[in-house]
Coordinates of C-alpha atoms in Angstrom, one line a residue:
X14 CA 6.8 96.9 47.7
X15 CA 7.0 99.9 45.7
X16 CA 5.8 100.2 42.0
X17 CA 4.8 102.4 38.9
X18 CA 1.8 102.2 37.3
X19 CA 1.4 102.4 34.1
X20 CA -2.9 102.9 33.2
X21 CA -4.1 102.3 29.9
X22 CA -7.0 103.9 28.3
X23 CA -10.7 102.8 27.7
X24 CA -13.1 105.4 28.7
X25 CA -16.0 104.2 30.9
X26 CA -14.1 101.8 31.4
X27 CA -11.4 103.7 32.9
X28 CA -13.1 103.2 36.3
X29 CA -12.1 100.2 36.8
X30 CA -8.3 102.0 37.9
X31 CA -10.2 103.1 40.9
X32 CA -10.4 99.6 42.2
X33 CA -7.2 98.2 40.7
X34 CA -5.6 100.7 43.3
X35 CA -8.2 100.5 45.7
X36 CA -6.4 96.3 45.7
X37 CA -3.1 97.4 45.5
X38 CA -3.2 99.7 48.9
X39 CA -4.7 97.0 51.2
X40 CA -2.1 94.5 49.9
X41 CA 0.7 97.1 50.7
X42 CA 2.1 97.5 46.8
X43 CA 3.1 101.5 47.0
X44 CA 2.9 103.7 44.1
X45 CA 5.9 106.0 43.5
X46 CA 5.2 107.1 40.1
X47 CA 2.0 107.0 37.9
X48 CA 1.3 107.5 34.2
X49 CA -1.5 107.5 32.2
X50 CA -3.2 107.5 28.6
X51 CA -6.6 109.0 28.4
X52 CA -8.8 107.9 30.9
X53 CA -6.2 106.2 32.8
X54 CA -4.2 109.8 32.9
X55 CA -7.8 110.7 34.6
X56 CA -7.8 108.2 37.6
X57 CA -3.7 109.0 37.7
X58 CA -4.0 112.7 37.9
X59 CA -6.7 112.0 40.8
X60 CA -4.6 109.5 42.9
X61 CA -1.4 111.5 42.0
X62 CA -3.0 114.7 43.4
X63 CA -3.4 113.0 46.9
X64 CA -6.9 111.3 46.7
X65 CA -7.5 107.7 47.9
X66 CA -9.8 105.3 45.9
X67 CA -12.4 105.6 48.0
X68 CA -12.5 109.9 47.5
X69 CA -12.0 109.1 43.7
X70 CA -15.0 106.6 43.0
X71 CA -17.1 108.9 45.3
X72 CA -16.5 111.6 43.1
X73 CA -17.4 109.3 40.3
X74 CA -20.5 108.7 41.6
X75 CA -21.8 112.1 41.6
X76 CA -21.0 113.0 38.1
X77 CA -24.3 113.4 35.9
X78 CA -22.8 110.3 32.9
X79 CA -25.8 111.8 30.9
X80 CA -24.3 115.9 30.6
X81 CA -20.4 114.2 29.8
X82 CA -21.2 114.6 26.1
X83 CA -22.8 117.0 23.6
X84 CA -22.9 118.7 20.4
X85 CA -19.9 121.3 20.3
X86 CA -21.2 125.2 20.3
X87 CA -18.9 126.3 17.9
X88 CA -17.3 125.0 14.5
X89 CA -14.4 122.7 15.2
X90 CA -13.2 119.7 14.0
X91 CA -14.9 117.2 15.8
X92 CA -18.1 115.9 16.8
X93 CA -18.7 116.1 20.4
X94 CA -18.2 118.9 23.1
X95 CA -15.4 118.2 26.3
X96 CA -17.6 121.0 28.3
X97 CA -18.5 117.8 30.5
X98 CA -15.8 116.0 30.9
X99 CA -14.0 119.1 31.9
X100 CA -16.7 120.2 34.2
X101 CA -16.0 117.1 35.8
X102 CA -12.4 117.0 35.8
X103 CA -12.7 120.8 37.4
X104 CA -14.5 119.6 39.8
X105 CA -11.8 117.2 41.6
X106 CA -8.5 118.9 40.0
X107 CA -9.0 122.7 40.2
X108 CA -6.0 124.3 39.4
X109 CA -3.2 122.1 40.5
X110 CA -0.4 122.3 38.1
X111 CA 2.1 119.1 38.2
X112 CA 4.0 120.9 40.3
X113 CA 1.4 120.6 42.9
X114 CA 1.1 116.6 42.6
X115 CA 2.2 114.3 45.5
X116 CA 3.9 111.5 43.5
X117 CA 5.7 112.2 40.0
X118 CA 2.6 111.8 37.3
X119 CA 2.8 112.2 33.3
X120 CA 0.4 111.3 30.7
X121 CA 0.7 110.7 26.7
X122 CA -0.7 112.6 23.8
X123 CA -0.1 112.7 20.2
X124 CA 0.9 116.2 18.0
X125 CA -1.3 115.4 14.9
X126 CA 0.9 117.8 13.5
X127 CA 4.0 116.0 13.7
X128 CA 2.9 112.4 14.0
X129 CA 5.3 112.3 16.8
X130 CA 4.3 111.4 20.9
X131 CA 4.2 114.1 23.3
X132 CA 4.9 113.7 27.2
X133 CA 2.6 116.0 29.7
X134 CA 4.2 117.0 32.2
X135 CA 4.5 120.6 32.9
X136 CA 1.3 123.3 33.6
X137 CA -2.0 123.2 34.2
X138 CA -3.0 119.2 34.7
X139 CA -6.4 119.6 33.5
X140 CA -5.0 121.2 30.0
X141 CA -3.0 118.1 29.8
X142 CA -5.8 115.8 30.7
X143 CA -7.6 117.6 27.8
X144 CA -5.4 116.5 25.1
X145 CA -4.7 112.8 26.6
X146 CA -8.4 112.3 26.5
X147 CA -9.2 114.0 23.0
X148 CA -10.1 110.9 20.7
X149 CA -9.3 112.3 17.4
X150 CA -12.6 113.2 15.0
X151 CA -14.5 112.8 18.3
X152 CA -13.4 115.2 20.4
X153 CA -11.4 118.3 20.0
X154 CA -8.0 119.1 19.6
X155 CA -6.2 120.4 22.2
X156 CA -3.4 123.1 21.5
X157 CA -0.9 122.7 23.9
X158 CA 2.3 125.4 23.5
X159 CA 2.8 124.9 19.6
X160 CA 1.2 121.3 19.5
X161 CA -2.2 120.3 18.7
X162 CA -2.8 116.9 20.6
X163 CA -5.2 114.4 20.4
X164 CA -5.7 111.2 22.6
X165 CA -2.2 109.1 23.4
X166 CA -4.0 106.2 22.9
X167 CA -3.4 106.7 18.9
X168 CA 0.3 105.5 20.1
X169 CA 0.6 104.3 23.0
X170 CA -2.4 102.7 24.6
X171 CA -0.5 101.5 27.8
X172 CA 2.2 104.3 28.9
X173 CA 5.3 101.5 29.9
X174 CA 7.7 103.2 29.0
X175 CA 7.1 106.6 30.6
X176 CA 6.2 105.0 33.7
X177 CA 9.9 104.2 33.6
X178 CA 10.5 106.9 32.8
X179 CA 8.9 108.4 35.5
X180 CA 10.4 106.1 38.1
X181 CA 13.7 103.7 36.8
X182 CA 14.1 101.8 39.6
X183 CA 10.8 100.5 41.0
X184 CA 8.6 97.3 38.4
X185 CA 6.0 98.8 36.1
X186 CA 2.9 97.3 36.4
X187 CA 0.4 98.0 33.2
X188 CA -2.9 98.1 33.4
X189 CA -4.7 97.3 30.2
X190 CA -8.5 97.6 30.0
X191 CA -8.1 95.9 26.2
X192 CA -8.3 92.0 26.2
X193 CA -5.7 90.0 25.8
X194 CA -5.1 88.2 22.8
X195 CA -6.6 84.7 24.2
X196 CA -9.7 86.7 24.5
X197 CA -10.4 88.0 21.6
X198 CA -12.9 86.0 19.9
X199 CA -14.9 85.9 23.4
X200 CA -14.9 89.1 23.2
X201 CA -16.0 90.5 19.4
X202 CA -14.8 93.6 18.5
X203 CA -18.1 96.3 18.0
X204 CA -18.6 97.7 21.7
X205 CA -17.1 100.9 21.1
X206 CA -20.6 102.7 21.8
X207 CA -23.0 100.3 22.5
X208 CA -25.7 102.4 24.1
X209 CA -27.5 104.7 20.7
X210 CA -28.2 107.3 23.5
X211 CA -24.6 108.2 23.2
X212 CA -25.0 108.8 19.5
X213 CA -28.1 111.2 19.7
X214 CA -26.2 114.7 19.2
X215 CA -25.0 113.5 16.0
X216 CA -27.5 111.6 15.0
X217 CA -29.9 114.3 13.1
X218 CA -26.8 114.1 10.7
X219 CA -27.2 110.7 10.2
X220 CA -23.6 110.3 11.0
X221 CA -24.4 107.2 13.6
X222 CA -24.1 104.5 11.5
X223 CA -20.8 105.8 10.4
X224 CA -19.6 106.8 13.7
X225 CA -20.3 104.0 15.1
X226 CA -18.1 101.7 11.9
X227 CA -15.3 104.5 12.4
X228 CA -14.9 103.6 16.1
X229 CA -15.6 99.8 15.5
X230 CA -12.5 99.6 13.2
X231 CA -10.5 102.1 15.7
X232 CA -11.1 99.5 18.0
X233 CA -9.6 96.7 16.1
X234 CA -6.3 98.6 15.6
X235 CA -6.1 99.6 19.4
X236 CA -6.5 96.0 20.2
X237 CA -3.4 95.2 18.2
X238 CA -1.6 98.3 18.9
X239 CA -1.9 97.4 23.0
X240 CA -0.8 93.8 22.1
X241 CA 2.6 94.8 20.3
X242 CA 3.1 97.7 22.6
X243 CA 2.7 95.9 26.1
X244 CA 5.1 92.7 23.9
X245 CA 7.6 95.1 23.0
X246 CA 7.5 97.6 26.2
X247 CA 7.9 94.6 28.3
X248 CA 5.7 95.8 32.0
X249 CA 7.2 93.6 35.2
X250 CA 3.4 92.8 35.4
X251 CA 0.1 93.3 33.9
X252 CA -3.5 93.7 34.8
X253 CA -6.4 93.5 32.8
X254 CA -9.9 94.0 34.5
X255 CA -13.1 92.2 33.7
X256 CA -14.3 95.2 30.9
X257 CA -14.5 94.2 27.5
X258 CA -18.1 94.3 27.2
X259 CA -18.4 97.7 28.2
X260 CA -18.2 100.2 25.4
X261 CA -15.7 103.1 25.4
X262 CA -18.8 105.7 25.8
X263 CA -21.2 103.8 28.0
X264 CA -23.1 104.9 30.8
X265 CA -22.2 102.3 33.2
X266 CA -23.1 101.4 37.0
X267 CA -19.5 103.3 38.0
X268 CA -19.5 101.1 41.3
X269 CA -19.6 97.8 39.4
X270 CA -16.7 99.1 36.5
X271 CA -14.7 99.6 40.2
X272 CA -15.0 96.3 41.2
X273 CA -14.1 94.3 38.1
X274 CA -11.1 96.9 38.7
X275 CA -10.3 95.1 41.9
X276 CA -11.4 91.6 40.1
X277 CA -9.0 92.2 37.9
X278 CA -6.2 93.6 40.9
X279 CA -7.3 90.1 43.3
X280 CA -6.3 87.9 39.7
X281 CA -3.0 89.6 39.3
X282 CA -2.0 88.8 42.8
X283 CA 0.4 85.8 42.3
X284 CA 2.3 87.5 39.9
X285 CA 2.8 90.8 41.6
X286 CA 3.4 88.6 44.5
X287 CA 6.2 86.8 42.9
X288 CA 7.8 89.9 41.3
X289 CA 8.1 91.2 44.6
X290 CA 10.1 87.7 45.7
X291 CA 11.9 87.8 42.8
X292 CA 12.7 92.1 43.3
X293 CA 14.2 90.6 47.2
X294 CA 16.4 88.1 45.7
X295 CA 18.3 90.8 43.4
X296 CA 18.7 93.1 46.1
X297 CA 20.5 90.3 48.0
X298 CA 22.4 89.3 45.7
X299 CA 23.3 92.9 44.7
X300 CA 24.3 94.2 47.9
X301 CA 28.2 95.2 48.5
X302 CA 28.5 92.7 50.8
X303 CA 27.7 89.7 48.0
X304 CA 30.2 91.4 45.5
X305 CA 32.8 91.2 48.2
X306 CA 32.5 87.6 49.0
X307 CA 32.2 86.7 45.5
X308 CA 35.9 88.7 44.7

């Protein structure tokens, strides 16, 4: 059955794409379009560019988690360095431009500028991997032709709607790494950064405290910001992996992040299942040979 994906954002936690794909090959689901919103436009870009799950958690694996984040060398307008991050991106994405990509792949950022959304889709994927990953205040902006973009989480947590427009005719399935309403109160709000470590380049400016309050109440808005959007965007089907006690900035075991990915996939099954029943009834009904027995 073919699909677009649609990955939602979450940092760490982002990993868990890797096995939510890794699940969707071996059950035959085939990805013709992919987009993604910060560290879901990471794992997109990766699997777009040709890699398999496998390839991408190995690569995972060998990134040093503790050199990802750092104080920035020069005076901008944010706290921590991308050097890391794009080290690592570098590493696995070179200098393929869209262009180069195997399957069509866009990703979501936000012109603080303008207020408005911008789609990335054109040049240099690791530029636009910059700005869909720049969490505003925490990382830098990215300028990007004459926008300056930060993460397109601030408006769109899970990309629906440009995974259709990516790919009109094949379901969107989103994958959100935020818990679902129901889960809310299992899940308290607060796990933003839950390791201090994380916080020790800022914390000689006793900023930690206050960092760590800032991204606690960023989290409460994202939670009811992928809520709305996912109720109003209307995916065919939705996955949400086992994450939501892993904070946005953890250091976490990647393999087991994978495999709540694919916990989360295995869960999903019956519906994706019974979207693709439903996607075989329409096409028999649709077909010319229906419409003329029906005149």
């Amino acid at each position: 059955m073919d699909i677009t994906l649609a990955l939602g954002g979450g940092g760490s936690k982002g990993n868990a794409h890797i096995g939510v794909l890794r699940v969707l090959e071996r059950e035959g689901f085939r990805v013709r379009a992919i987009a993604g919103t910060s560290a879901g436009g990471l794992v997109a870009a990766a699997y777009a560019a040709g890699f398999t799950p496998d390839e991408i958690e190995a690569h995972m694996l060998e990134v040093n988690q503790h050199k990802l984040y750092g104080m920035l060398p020069r005076a901008e307008p944010a706290l921590l360095s991308l050097d890391g991050i794009e080290h690592a991106i570098s590493t696995l994405i070179g200098e393929r431009t869209f262009n180069d990509l195997q399957i069509p792949c866009a990703f979501t950022a936000v012109d603080i500028r303008s207020s408005k959304e911008v789609i990335l889709r054109d040049g240099r994927v690791i530029d636009a991997l910059l700005a869909t990953i720049a969490v505003p205040g925490i990382f830098p902006p990215k300028l990007w032709n004459d926008h300056l973009l930060v993460d397109g989480g601030v408006l769109d947590p899970v990309p629906v709607t440009l995974a259709r427009l990516l790919a009109p005719k094949p379901p969107v399935v989103a994958v959100s790494l935020m818990p679902p309403r129901r889960d809310w109160e299992k899940y308290p709000v607060g796990k933003m950064i839950s390791q201090p470590s994380v916080l020790k380049p800022v914390s000689r400016l006793r900023m930690a405290q206050a960092l760590d309050i800032f991204l606690h109440s960023v989290e409460i808005s994202e939670r009811m910001l992928t809520a709305l959007r996912l109720e109003i965007d209307k995916p065919d089907a939705i996955i949400c992996p086992p994450v939501h006690d892993i904070g946005v900035f953890d250091r976490i075991d990647i393999s087991d992040v994978v495999k709540r990915g694919e916990q989360g996939a295995e869960l999903a099954l019956p519906a994706l299942r019974a979207m693709d029943r439903w996607q075989r009834k329409l096409t028999r009904l649709f077909r010319p040979s229906n419409f003329q027995r029906f005149a």
